[in-house]
Coordinates of C-alpha atoms and ligand atoms in Angstrom, one line a residue:
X5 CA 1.6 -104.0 -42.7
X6 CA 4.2 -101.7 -44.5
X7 CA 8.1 -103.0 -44.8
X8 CA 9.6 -100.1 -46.7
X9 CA 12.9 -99.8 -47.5
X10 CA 14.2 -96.2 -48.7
X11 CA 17.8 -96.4 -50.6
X12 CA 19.5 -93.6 -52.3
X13 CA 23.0 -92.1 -52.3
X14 CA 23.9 -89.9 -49.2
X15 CA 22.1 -86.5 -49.2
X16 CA 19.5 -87.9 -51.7
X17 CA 17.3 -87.4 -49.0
X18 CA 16.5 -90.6 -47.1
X19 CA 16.3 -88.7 -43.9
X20 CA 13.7 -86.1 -45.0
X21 CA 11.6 -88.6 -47.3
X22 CA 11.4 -91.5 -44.7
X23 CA 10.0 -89.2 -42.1
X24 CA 7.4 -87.2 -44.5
X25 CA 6.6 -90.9 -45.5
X26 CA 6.6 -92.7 -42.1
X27 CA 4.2 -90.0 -40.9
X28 CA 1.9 -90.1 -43.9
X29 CA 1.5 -93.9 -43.5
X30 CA 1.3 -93.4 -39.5
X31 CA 4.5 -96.0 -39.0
X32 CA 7.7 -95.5 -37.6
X33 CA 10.6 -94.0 -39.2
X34 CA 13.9 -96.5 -38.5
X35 CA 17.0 -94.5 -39.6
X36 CA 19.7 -96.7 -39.2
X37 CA 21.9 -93.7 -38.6
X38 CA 20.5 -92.2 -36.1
X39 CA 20.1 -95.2 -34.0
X40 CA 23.9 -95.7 -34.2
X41 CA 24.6 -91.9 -33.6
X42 CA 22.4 -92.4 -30.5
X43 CA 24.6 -94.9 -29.1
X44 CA 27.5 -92.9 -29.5
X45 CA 25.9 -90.3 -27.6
X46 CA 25.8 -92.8 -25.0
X47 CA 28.4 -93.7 -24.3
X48 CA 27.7 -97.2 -24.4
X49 CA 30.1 -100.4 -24.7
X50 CA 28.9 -100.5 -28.3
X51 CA 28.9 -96.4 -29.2
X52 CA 32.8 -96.6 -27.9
X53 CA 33.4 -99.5 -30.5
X54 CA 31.6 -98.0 -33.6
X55 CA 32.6 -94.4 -33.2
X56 CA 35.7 -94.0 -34.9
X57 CA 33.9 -96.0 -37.7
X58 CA 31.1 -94.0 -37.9
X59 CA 34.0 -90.6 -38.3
X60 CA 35.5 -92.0 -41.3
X61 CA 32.4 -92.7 -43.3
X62 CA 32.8 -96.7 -42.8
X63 CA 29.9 -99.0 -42.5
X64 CA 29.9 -100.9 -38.7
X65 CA 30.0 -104.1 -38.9
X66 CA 27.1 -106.1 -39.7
X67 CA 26.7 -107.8 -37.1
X68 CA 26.5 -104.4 -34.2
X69 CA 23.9 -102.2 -36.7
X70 CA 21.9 -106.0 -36.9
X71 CA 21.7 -106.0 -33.3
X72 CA 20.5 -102.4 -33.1
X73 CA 17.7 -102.8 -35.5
X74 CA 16.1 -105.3 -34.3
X75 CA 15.6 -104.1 -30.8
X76 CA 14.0 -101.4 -32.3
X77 CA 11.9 -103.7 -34.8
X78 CA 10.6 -105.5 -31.7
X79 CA 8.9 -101.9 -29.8
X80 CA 5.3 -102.3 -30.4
X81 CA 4.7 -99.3 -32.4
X82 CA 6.9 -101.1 -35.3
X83 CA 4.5 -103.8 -35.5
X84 CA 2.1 -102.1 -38.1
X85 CA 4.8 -101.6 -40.6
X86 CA 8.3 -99.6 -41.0
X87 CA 9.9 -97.0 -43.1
X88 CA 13.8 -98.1 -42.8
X89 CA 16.5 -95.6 -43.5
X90 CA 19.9 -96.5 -43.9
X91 CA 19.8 -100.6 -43.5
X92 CA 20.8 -102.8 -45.4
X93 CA 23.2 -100.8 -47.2
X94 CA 24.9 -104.1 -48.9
X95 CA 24.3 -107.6 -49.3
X96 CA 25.2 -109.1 -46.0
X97 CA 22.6 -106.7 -44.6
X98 CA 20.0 -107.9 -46.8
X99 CA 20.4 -111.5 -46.1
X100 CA 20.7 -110.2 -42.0
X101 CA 17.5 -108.5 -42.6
X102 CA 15.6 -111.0 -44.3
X103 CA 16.5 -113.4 -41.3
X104 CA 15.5 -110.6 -38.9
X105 CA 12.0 -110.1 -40.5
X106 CA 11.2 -113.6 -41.1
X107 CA 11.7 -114.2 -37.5
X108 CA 8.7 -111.5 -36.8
X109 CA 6.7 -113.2 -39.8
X110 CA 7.5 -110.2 -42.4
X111 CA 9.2 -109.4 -45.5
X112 CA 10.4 -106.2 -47.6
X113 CA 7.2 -105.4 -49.6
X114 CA 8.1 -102.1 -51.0
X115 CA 11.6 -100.2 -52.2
X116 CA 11.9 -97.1 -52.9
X117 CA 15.2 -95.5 -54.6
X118 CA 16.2 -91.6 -55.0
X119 CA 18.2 -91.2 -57.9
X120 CA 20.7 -88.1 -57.4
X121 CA 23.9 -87.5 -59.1
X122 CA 27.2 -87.1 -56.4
X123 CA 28.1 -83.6 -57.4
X124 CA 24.2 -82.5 -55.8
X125 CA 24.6 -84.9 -52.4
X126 CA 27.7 -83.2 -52.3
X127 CA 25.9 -79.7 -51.9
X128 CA 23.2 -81.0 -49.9
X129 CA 25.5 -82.1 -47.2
X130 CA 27.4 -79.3 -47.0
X131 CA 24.3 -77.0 -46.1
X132 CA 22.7 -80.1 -44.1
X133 CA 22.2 -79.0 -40.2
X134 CA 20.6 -81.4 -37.9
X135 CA 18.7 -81.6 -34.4
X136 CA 20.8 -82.0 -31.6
X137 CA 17.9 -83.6 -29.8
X138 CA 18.8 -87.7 -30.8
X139 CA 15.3 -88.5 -30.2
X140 CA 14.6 -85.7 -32.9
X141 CA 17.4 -85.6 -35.6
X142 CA 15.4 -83.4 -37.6
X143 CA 17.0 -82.5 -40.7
X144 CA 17.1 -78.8 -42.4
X145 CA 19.2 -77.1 -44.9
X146 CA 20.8 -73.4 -44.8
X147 CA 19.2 -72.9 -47.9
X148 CA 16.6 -75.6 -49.4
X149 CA 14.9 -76.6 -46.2
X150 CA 15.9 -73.7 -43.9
X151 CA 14.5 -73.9 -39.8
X152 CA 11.8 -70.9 -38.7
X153 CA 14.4 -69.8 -36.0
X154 CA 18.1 -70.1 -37.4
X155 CA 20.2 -73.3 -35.7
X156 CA 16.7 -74.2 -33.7
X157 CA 15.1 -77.0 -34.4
X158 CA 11.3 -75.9 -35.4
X159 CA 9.8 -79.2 -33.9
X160 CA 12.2 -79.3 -30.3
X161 CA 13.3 -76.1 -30.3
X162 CA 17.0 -77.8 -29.7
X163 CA 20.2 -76.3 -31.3
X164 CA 21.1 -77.3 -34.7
X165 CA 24.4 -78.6 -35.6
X166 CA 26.3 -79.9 -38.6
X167 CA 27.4 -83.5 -38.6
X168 CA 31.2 -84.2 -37.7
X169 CA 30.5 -86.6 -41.0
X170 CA 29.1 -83.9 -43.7
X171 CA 33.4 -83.1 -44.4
X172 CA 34.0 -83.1 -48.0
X173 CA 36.4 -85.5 -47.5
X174 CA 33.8 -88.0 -45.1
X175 CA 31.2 -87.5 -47.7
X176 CA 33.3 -88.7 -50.7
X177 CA 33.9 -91.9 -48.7
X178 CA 30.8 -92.3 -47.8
X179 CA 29.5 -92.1 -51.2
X180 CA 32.5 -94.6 -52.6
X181 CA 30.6 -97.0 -50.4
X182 CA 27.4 -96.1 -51.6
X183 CA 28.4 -97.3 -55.3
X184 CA 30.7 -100.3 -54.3
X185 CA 28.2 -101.7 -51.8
X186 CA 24.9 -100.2 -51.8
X187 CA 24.2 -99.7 -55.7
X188 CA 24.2 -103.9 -56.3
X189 CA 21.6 -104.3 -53.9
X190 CA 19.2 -101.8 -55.8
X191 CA 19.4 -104.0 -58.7
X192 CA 18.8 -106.9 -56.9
X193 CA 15.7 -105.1 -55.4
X194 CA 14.7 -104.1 -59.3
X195 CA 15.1 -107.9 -60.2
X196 CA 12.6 -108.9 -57.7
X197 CA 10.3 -106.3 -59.1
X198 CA 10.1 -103.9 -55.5
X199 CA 11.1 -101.1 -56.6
X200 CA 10.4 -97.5 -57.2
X201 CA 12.7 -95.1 -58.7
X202 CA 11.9 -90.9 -57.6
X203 CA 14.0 -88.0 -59.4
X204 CA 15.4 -87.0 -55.8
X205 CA 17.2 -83.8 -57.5
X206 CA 13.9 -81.9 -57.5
X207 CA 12.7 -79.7 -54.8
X208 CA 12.0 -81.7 -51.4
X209 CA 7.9 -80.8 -52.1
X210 CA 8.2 -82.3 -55.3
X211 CA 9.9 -85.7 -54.5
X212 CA 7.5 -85.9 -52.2
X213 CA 4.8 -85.6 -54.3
X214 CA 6.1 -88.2 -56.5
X215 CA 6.7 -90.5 -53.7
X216 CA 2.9 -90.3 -52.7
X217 CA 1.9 -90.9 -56.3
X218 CA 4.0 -93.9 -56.3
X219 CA 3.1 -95.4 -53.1
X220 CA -0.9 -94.2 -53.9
X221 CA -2.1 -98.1 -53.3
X222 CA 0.4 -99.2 -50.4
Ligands
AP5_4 P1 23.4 -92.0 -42.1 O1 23.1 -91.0 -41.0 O2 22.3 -92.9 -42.6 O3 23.9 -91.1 -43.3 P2 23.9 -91.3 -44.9 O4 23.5 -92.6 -45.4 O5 25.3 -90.9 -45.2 O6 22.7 -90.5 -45.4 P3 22.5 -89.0 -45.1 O7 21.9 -88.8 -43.7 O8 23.8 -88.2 -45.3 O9 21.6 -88.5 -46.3 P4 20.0 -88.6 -46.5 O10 19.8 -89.3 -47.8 O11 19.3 -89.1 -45.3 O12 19.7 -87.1 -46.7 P5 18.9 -86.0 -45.9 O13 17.4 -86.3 -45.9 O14 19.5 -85.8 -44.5 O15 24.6 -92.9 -41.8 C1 25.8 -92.3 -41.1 C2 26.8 -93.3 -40.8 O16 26.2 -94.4 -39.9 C3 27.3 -94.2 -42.0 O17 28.4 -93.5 -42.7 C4 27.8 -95.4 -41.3 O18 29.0 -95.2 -40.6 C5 26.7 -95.7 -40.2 N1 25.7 -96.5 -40.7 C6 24.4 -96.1 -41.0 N2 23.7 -97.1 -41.5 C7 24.5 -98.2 -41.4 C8 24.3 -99.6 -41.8 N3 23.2 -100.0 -42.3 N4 25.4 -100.4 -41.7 C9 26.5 -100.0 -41.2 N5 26.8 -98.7 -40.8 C10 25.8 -97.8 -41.0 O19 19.1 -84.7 -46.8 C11 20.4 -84.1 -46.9 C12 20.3 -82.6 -46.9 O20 19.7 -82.2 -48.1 C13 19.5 -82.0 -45.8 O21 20.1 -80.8 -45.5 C14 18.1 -81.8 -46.4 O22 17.4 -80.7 -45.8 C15 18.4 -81.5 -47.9 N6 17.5 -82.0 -48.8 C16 16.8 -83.2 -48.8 N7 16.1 -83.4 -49.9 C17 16.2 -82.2 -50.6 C18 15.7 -81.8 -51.9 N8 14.8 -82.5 -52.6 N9 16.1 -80.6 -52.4 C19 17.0 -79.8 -51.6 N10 17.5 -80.2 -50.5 C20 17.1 -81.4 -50.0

């Protein structure tokens, strides 16, 4: 049983770690992100109430991306451990997620925390495309991480877009609530002695390499 939580600024690659990761391990990817995206998509009551939230780089409340993670925790194939993505992103999330877990007899075991400076997220984002497929979200880059096919996804063969949120204007809100909210929690993660910090501004083989020296005995 694997409760890993992967934290880094936005474009530090979270998205492409947690899935190289989540398959290595054989456990499910939960990207927190992706899960709210899908209920946008929708159309649901909830997708309508988050949407707007979602465009301006804002957390949702709480509460709503509580809710949505822990249906997911409770599939089956989550019970042999989880790679999460995006959650918690502040405090309040931690203490929502440590209820959540307890509740299902588990705990965070394992953090791990890709360092990158602003001015590179910023330049990841902007050549980010992603899966249009929401059960796929796959996530290349026009240049680093670029598909077979251009704007098809290699693994569903679905058009690839770029994210109404990867605006240089979205992204530098999203990252202000990176440091105000998300930061703190990494220390408090370092002060319980969970976690693992990766030089995410090397090559995406690289930081993966280091990840699977780090996480050699888990
Ligand atoms: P979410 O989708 O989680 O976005 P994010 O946190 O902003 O993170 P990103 O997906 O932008 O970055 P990433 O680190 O995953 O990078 P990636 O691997 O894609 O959240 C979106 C929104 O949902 C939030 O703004 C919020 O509204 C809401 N939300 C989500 N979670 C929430 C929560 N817990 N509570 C409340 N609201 C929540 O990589 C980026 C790019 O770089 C890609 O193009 C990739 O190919 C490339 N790349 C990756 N690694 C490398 C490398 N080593 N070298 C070169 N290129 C690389």
């Amino acid at each position: 049983m694997s409760i890993i939580i992967m934290v880094g600024p936005q474009g530090s690659g979270k998205g492409t770690q947690a899935d190289l990761l989540a398959q290595r391990l054989k456990i499910p990817h939960i990207n927190m992100g992706g899960l709210l995206r899908a209920e946008v998509a929708a159309g649901s009551d909830l997708g309508r109430q988050i949407s707007a939230i979602m465009a301006a780089g804002e957390l949702v409340p709480t509460d709503v991306a509580s809710q949505v993670l822990k249906r997911r925790l409770e599939n089956d194939d989550a019970q042999g451990g989880v790679v999460f993505d995006g959650f918690p992103r502040n405090m309040e999330q931690d203490r929502s997620l440590e209820k959540i877990l307890s509740q299902l007899g588990k705990k965070i075991e394992h953090v791990i925390y890709l360092n990158l400076p602003d001015a590179a997220a910023l330049e990841r984002l902007a050549g980010r495309r992603v899966c249009t497929n929401h059960a796929c979200e796959t996530n290349y880059h026009i240049e680093f991480n670029p598909p077979r096919v251009p704007d098809k996804c290699d693994r569903c063969g679905s058009p690839l877009v770029q994210r109404h949120d990867d605006t240089p204007e979205v992204i530098n809100k999203r990252l202000a609530v990176y440091h105000a909210e998300t930061k703190p929690l990494i220390e408090l993660y370092s002060q319980r002695g969970l976690v693992r910090e990766i030089d995410a501004s090397q090559s995406i083989a690289k930081v993966a390499d280091d990840i699977k020296q780090a996480t050699a005995t888990w």
